[in-house]
Coordinates of C-alpha atoms in Angstrom, one line a residue:
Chain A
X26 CA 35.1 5.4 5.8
X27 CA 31.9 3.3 6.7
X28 CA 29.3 3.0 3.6
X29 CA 27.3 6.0 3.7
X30 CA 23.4 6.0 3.1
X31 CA 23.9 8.6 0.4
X32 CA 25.3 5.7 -2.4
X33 CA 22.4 3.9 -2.5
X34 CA 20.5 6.5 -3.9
X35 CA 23.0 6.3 -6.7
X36 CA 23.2 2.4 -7.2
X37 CA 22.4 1.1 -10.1
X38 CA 19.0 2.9 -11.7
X39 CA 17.7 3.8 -7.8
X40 CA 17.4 7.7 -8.5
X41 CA 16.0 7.5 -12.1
X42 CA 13.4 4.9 -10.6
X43 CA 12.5 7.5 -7.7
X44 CA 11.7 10.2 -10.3
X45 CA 9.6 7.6 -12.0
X46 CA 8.1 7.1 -8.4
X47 CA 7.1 11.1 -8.4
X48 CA 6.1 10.6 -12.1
X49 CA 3.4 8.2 -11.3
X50 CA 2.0 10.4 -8.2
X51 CA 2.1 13.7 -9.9
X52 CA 0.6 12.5 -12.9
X53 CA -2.2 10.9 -10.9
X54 CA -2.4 14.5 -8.7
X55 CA -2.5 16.2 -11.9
X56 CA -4.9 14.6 -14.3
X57 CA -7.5 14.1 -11.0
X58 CA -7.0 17.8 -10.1
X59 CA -7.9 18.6 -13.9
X60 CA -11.0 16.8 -13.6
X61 CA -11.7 18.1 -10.6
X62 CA -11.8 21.5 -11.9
X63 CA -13.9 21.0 -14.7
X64 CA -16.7 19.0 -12.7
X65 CA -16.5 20.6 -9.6
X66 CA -16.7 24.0 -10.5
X67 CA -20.1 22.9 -12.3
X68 CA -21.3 20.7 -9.1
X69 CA -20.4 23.7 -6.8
X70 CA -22.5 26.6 -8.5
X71 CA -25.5 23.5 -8.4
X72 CA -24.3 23.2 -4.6
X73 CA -26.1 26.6 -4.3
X74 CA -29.2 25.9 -5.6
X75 CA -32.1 26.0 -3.6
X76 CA -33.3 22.9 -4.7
X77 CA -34.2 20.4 -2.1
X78 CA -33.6 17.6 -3.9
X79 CA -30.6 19.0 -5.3
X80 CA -29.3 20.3 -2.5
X81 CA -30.0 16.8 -0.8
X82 CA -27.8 14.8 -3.3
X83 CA -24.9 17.0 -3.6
X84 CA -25.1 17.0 0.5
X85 CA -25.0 13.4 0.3
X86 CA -22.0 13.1 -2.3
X87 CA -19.8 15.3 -0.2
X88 CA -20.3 14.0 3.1
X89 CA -19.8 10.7 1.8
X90 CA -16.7 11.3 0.3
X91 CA -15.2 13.3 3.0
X92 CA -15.8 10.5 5.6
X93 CA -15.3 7.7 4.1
X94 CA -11.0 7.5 4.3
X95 CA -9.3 7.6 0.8
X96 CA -7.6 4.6 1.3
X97 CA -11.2 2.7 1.8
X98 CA -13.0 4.3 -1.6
X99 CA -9.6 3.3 -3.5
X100 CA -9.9 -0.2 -1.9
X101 CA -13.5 -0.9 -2.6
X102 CA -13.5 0.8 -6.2
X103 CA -10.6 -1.2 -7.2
X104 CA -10.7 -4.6 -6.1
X105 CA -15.1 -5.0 -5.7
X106 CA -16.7 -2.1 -7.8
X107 CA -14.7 -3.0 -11.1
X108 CA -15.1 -7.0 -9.7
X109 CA -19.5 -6.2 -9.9
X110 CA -19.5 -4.1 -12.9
X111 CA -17.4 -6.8 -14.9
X112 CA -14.8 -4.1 -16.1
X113 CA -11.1 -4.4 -15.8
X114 CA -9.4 -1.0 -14.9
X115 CA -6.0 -0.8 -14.6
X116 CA -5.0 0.3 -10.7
X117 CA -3.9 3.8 -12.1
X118 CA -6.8 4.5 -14.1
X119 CA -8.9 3.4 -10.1
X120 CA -7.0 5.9 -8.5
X121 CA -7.7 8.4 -11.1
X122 CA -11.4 8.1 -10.8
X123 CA -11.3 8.0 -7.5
X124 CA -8.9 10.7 -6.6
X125 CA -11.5 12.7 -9.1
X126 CA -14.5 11.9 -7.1
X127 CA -12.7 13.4 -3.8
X128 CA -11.2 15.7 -5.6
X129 CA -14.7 17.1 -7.0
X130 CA -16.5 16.9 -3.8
X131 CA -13.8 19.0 -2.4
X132 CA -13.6 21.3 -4.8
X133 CA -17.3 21.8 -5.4
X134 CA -17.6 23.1 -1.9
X135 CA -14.9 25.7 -2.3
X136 CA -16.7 27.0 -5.5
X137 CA -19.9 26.5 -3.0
X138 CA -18.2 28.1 -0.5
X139 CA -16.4 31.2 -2.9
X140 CA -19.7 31.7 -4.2
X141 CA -22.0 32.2 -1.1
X142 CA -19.3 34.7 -0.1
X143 CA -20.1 37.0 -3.1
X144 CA -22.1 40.0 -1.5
X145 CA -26.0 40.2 -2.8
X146 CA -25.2 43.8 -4.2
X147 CA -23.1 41.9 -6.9
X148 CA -26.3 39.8 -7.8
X149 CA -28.3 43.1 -7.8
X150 CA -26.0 45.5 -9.8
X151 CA -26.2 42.8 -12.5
X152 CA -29.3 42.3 -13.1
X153 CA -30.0 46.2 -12.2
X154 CA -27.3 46.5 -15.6
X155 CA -29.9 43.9 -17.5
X156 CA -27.4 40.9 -17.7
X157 CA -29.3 37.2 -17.5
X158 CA -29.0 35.0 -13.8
X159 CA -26.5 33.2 -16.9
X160 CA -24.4 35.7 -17.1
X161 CA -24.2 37.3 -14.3
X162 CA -23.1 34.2 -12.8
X163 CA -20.9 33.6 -15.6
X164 CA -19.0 37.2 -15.7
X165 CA -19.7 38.4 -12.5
X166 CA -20.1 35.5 -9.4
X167 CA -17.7 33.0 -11.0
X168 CA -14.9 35.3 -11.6
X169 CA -14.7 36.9 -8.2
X170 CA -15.6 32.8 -7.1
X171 CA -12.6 31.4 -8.3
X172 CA -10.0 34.1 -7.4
X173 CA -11.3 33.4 -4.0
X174 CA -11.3 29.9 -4.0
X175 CA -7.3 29.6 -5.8
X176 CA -5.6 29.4 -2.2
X177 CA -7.6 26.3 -0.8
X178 CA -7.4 24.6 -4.3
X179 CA -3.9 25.1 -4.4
X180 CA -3.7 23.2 -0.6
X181 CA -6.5 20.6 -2.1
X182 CA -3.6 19.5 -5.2
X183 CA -1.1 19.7 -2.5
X184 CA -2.6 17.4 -0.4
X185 CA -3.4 15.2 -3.5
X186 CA -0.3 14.8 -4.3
X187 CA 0.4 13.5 -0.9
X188 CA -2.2 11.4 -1.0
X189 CA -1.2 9.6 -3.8
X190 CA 1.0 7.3 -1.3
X191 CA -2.2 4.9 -0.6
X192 CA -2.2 4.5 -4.3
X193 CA 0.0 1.1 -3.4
X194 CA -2.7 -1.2 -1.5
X195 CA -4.3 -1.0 -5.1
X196 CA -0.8 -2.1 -6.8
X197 CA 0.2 1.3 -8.0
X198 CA 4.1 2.0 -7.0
X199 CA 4.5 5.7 -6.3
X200 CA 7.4 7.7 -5.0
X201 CA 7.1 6.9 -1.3
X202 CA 6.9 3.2 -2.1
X203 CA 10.3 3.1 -4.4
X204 CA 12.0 4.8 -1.0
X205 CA 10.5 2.5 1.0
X206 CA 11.3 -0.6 -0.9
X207 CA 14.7 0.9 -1.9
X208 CA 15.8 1.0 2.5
X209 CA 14.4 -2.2 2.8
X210 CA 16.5 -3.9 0.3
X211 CA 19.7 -2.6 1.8
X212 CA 18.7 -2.6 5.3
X213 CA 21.7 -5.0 5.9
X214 CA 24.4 -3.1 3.8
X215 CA 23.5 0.2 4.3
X216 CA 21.8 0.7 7.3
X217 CA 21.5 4.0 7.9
X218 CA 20.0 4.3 4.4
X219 CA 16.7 5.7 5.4
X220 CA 17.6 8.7 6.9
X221 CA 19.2 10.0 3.2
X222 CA 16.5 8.1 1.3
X223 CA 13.9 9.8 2.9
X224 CA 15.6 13.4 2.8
X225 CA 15.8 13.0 -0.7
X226 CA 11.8 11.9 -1.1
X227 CA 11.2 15.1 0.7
X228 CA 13.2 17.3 -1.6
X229 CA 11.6 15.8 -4.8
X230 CA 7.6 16.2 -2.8
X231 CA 8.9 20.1 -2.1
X232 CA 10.1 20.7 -5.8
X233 CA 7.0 19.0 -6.8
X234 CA 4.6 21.1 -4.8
X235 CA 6.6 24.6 -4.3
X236 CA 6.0 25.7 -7.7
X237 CA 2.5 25.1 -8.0
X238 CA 2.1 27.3 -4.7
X239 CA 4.4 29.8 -6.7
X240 CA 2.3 29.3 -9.6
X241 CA -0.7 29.7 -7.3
X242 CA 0.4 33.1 -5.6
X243 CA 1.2 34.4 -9.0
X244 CA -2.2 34.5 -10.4
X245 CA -4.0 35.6 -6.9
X246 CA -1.7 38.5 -7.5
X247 CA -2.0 39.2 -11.6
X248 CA -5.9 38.4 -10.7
X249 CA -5.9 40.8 -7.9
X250 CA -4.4 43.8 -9.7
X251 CA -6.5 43.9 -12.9
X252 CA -9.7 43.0 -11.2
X253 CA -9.9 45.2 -8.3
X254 CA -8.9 48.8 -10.3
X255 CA -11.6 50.8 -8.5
X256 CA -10.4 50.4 -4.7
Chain B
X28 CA -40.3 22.2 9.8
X29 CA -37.5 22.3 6.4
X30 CA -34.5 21.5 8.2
X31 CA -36.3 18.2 9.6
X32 CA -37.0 17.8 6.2
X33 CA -34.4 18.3 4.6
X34 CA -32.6 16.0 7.9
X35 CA -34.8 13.5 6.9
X36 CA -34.5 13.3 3.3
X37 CA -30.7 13.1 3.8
X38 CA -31.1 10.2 6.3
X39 CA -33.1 8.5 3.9
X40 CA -31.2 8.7 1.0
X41 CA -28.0 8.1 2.8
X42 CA -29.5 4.6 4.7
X43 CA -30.7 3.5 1.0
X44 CA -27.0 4.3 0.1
X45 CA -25.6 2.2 3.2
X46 CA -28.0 -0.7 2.7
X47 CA -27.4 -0.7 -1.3
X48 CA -24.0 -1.1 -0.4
X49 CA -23.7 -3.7 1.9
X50 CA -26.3 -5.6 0.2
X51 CA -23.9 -5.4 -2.7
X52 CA -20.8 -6.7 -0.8
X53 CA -22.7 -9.5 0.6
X54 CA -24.3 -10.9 -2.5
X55 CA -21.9 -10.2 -5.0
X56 CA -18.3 -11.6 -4.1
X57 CA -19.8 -15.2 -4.0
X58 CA -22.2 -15.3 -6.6
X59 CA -19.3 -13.9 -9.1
X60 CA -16.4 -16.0 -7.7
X61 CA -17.4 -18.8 -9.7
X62 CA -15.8 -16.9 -12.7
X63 CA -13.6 -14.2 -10.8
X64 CA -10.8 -16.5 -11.5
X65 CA -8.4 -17.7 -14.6
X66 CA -8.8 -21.6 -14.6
X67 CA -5.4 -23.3 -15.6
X68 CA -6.2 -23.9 -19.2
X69 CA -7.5 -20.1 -19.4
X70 CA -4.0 -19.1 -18.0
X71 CA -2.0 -21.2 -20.6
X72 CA -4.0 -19.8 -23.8
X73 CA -3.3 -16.7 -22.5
X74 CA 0.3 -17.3 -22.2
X75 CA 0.6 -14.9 -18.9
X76 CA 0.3 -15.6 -15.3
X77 CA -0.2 -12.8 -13.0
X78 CA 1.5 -13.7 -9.5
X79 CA 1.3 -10.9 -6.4
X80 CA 4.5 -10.9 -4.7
X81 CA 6.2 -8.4 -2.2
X82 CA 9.3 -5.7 -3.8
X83 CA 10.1 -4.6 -0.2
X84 CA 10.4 -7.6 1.9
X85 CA 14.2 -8.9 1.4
X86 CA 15.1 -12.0 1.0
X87 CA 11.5 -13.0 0.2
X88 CA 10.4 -10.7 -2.4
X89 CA 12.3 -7.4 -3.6
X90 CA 13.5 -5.4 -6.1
X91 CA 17.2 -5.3 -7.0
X92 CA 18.6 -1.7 -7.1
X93 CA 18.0 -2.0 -11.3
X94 CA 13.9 -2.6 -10.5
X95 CA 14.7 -6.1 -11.4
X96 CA 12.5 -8.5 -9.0
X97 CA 14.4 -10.9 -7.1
X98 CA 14.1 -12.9 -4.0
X99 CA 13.5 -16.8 -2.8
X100 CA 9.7 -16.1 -4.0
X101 CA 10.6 -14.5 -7.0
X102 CA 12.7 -17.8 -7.8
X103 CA 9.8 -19.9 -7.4
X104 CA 7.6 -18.0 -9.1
X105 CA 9.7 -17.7 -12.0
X106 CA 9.9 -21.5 -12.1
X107 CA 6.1 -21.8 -12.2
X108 CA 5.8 -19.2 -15.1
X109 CA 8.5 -21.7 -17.0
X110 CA 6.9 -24.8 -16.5
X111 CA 3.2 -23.6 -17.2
X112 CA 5.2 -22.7 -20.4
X113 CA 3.7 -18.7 -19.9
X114 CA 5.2 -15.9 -19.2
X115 CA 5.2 -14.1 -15.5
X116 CA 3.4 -10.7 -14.5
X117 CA 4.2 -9.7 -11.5
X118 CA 2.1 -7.8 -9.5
X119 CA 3.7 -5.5 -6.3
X120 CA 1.0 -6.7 -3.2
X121 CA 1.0 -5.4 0.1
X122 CA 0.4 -7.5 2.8
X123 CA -3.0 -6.2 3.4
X124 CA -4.4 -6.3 0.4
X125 CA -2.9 -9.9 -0.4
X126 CA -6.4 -12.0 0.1
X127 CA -8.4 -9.6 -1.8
X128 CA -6.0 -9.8 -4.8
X129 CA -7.0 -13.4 -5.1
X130 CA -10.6 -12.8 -3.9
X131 CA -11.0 -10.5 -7.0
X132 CA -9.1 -12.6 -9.8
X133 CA -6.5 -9.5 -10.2
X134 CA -4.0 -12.2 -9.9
X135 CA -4.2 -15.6 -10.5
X136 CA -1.5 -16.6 -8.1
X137 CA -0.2 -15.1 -4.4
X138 CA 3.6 -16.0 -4.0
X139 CA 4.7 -13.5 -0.8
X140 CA 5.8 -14.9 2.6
X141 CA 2.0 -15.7 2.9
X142 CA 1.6 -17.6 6.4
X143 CA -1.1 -20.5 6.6
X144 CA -3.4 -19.2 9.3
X145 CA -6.7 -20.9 9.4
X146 CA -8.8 -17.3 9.0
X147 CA -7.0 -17.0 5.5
X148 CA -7.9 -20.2 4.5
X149 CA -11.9 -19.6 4.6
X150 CA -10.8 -17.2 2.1
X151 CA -8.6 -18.5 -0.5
X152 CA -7.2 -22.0 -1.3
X153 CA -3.6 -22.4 -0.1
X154 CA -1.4 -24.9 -1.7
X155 CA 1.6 -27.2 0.2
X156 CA 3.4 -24.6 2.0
X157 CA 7.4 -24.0 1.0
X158 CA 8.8 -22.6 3.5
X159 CA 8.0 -22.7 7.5
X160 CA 9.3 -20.2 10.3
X161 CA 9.2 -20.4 14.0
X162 CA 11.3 -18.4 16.4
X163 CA 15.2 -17.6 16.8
X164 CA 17.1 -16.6 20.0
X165 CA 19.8 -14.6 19.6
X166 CA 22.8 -14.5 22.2
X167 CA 26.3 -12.6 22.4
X168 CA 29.0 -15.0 22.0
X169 CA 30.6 -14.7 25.3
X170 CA 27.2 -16.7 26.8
X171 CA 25.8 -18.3 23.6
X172 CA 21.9 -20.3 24.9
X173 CA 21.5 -23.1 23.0
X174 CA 18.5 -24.4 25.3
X175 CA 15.3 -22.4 26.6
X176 CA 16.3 -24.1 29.8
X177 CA 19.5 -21.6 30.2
X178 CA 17.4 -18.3 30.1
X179 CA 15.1 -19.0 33.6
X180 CA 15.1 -15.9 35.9
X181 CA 17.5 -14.3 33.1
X182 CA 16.5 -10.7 31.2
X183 CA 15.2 -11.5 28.0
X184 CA 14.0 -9.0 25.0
X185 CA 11.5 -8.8 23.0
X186 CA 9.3 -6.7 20.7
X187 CA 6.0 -6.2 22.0
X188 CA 3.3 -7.9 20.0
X189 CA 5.0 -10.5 18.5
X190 CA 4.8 -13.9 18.6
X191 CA 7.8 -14.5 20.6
X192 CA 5.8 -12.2 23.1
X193 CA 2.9 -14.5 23.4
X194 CA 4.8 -17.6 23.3
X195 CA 7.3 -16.9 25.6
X196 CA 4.6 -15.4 27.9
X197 CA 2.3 -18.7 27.7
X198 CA 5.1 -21.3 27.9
X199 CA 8.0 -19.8 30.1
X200 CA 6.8 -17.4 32.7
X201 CA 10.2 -18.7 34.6
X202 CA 11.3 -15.7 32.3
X203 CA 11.8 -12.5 32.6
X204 CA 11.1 -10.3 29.7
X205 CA 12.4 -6.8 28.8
X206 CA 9.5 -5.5 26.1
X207 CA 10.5 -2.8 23.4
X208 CA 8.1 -1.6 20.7
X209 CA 10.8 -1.0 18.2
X210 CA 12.6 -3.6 16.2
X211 CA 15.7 -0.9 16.3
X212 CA 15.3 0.1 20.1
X213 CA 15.3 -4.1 20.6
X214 CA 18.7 -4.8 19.0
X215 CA 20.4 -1.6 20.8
X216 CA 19.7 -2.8 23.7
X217 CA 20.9 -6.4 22.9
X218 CA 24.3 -4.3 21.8
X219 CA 24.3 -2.7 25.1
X220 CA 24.5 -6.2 27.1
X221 CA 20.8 -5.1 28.7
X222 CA 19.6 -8.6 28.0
X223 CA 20.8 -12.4 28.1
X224 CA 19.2 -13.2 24.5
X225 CA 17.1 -11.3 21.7
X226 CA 13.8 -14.1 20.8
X227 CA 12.2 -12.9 17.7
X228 CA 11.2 -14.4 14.3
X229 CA 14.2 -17.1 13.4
X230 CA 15.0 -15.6 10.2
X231 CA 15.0 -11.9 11.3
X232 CA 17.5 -13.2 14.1
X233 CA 19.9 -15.1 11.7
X234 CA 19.6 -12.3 9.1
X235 CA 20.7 -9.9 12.4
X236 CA 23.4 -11.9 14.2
X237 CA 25.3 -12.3 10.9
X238 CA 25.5 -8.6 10.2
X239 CA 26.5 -8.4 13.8
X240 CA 29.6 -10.0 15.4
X241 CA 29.6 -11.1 18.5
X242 CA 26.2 -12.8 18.7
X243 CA 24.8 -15.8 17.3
X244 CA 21.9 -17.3 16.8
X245 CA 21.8 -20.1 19.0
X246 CA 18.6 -21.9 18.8
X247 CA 17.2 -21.7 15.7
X248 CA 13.7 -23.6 15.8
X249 CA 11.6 -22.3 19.0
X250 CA 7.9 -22.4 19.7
X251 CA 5.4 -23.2 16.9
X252 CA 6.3 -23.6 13.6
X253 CA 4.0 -21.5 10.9
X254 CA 4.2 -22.6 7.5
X255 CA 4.4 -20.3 4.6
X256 CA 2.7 -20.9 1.4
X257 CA 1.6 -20.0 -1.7
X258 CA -1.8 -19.4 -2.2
X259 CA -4.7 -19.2 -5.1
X260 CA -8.2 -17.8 -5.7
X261 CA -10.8 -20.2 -3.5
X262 CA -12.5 -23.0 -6.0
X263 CA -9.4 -22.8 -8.2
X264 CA -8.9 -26.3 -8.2
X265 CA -7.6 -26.8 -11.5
X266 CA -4.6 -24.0 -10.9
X267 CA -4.5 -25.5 -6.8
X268 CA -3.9 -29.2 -8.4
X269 CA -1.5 -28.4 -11.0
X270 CA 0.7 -26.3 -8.5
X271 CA 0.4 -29.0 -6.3
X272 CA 1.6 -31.2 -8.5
X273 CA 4.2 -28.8 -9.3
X274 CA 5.9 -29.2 -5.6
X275 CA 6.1 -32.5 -5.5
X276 CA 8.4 -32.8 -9.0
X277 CA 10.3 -29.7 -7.9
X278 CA 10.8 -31.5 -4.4
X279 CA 12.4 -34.5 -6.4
X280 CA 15.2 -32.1 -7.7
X281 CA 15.6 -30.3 -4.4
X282 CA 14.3 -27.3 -6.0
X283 CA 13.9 -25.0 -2.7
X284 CA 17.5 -26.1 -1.1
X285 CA 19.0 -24.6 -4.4
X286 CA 16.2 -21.3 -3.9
X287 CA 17.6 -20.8 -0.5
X288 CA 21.3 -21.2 -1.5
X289 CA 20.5 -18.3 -4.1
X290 CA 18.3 -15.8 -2.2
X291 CA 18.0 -16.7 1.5
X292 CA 21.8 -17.8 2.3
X293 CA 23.4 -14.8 1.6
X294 CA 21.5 -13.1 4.1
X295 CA 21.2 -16.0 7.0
X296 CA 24.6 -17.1 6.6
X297 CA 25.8 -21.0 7.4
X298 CA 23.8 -20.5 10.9
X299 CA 21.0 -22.3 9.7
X300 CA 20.8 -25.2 8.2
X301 CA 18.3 -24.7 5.0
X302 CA 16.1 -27.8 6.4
X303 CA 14.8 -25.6 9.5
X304 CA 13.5 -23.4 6.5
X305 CA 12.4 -24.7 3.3
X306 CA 9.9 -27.3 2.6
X307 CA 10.4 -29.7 -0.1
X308 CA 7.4 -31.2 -2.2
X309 CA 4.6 -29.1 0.1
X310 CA 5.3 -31.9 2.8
X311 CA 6.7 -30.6 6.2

């Protein structure tokens, strides 16, 4: 029976160093997502203001990050920006900061967006009830916000975590890269190593991501029941 | 009239962005690179030397099915760590983001299959080169080309945008050439007798016609010859000398025949004779 691509995956520590591969891009996902959430649900309710100069800078910050490709802000912040501000950041702890400056933007215009969706009358049956602009944004905008917004957030860590593959122009190995590097060293003994290789990297990205969209539909529908008893 | 305001403050704040920023690139890299770099002595009190290598280009620069790095770079490298007296970091590179590794002092040293071309050179210092590569032409057996001469107004393939391309293009329009864009789609079609020869890079074809029986690599050295060197931050001179120096002891031991009898031979076979390869004591 010819070698098949399969045995690789099982040579020497191959497998244990592909989980460690998924390690270092979910953990990157993960800790920007965090950070994401807690500044970009801020930076999206200031998104709303109707401050010029406010709404000029935020404008600025989002566009920017949303044109400018990943891959360039990762590449600039890591090797240059760290290079002119004299510090020396390790290229996980770039992609981190990075990640959490797209991630942010992003986010900040879903909350922007979830927010602007909220019909006046909400506005106006708070304050009618005697509640602050604080609180009603705080107990009544934000909470209706952020059910809205849970879908496209989930699809924002999804896509992080796919992302995360640039991570190696900076010199951080991620999953994708171990599979890669994994075919190329037996590309002469087992060549048709990349077909299993690369099934495999696509069952650990599904069990990565499927149960945070689980996770995701679960609290759209807990949230959706106890919120919404009137209708 | 407060959208064109608003327009314009955007444009405004975004072109002082823009122009912050380039002015930024353009001053900084070469007003800092006098101390963006570890000077030998720095390296040695430090007792670590960071070199930038390839894990996925086999032979050159891998990683063994453990993590462990190997390859004929790796070999080097791990010489250069032993006789600085320091230990080795190595650094996975890409080979895009190999100059500004060096440009940036992230490593002090770039060992991975890093070809002299004179655009590289305005940005970091290269040492002796260690290796040089030109191209191979692979034949089946049963009508094996040892000259260039046997392939006029015969089908030859290649892979578009290579060098073989170009040179074969330039220098023998006598031949015809069947182009593929795949490296895969190429060596089918070699298999399937839909060419006279294969010309590509020498050691892909060595590395392919010993994995394959029934072809051979019949010339070995075609068309210019690249070298293939390491390489250093630019104004290292101190680190530049000493490595320097390095190649010319290691070439009196024969240090790269014994590199490629370790890490390249097992791949290329007894085809090639290591001196079409290697380069002993950064003199070609």
């Amino acid at each position: 029976m010819p070698p098949s691509g399969l045995d690789v995956l099982f040579q020497g520590t191959n497998f244990l160093r592909l989980l460690g591969g998924l390690w270092v891009a979910a953990r990157i996902a993960l800790i920007s997502m965090a950070l994401s959430v807690l500044l970009g649900v801020p930076v999206g309710v200031l998104m709303t203001s109707r401050n010029r100069v406010i709404k000029a800078v935020t404008r600025v910050y989002l566009e920017f990050v949303r044109i400018m490709p990943q891959l360039v802000l990762l590449f600039v912040f890591y090797f240059y920006v760290t290079m002119i501000l004299r510090v020396n950041l390790s290229g996980e702890t770039s992609a981190i900061i990075i990640f959490t400056v797209w991630g942010t933007a992003e986010l900040a215009d879903l909350v922007r967006g979830a927010i602007t969706s909220i019909p006046a009358h909400q506005y106006e049956t708070g304050y009618a009830l005697g509640l602050t602009p604080l609180q009603v944004q705080m107990h009544i905008v934000l909470p209706q916000s952020i059910r809205r917004l849970i879908p496209a957030a989930v699809n924002l860590v999804t896509r992080m975590i796919k992302t995360t593959s640039l991570v190696v122009l900076i010199g951080v190995v991620e999953v994708l890269k171990v599979a890669q590097q994994i075919i190329d060293f037996n590309r002469f003994t087992y060549p048709t190593a990349s077909i299993w290789v690369y099934a495999v990297v696509f069952a650990l990205y599904f069990i990565t991501c499927y149960p945070i969209s689980l996770l995701a539909k679960g609290l759209e529908k807990k949230w959706a029941l106890s919120s919404q008893p009137s209708h | 009239m407060s959208t064109t305001l608003k327009r314009l403050a955007i444009g405004a704040v975004t072109s002082a962005l823009l122009l912050g920023g380039l002015a930024g690139c353009g001053g900084n890299p070469s007003s800092n690179s006098s101390n963006s770099f570890n000077t030998l002595e720095q390296i040695q009190a430090a007792g670590t030397v960071k070199i930038g290598v390839f894990f996925d280009k086999a032979p050159f620069g891998s990683q063994d099915s453990t993590g462990t790095f190997v390859g004929y770079d790796i070999v080097y490298g791990e010489r250069i760590g032993q006789d600085l007296g320091v230990e080795v970091e190595w650094v996975p590179v890409e080979a895009a983001s190999r100059v500004a590794f060096l440009e940036t002092g992230k490593v002090d040293i770039i060992l991975a299959n890093f070809t002299v071309t004179a655009e590289r050179a305005e940005k970091v210092d290269f040492l002796n080169p260690y290796l040089k590569v030109s191209l191979g032409v692979v034949s089946p057996e049963s009508g094996v080309i040892t000259d260039i001469s046997q392939l006029s107004g015969k089908d030859v393939i290649v892979v578009k945008g290579t060098t073989a391309e170009t040179y074969l293009e330039a220098n023998n329009p006598e031949i015809k050439l069947t182009k593929f864009e795949q490296y895969t789609e190429a060596t089918s079609a070699l298999l399937d007798g839909r060419g006279a020869a294969w010309v590509t890079d020498n050691t892909e074809a060595l590395a392919w016609s010993l994995q394959n029986p029934g072809f051979t690599t019949g010339i070995t050295t075609l068309g210019p010859q690249d070298t293939i060197a390491g390489a250093v931050t630019k104004g290292n001179t101190t680190l530049l000398k000493w490595l320097n120096d390095e190649l010319v002891t290691l070439g009196t031991e024969n240090f790269f025949h014994k590199d490629f009898d370790l890490t390249l031979k097992p791949v290329y076979g007894d085809a090639v004779s290591p001196d079409d390869l290697v380069v002993e004591g950064g003199k070609v």
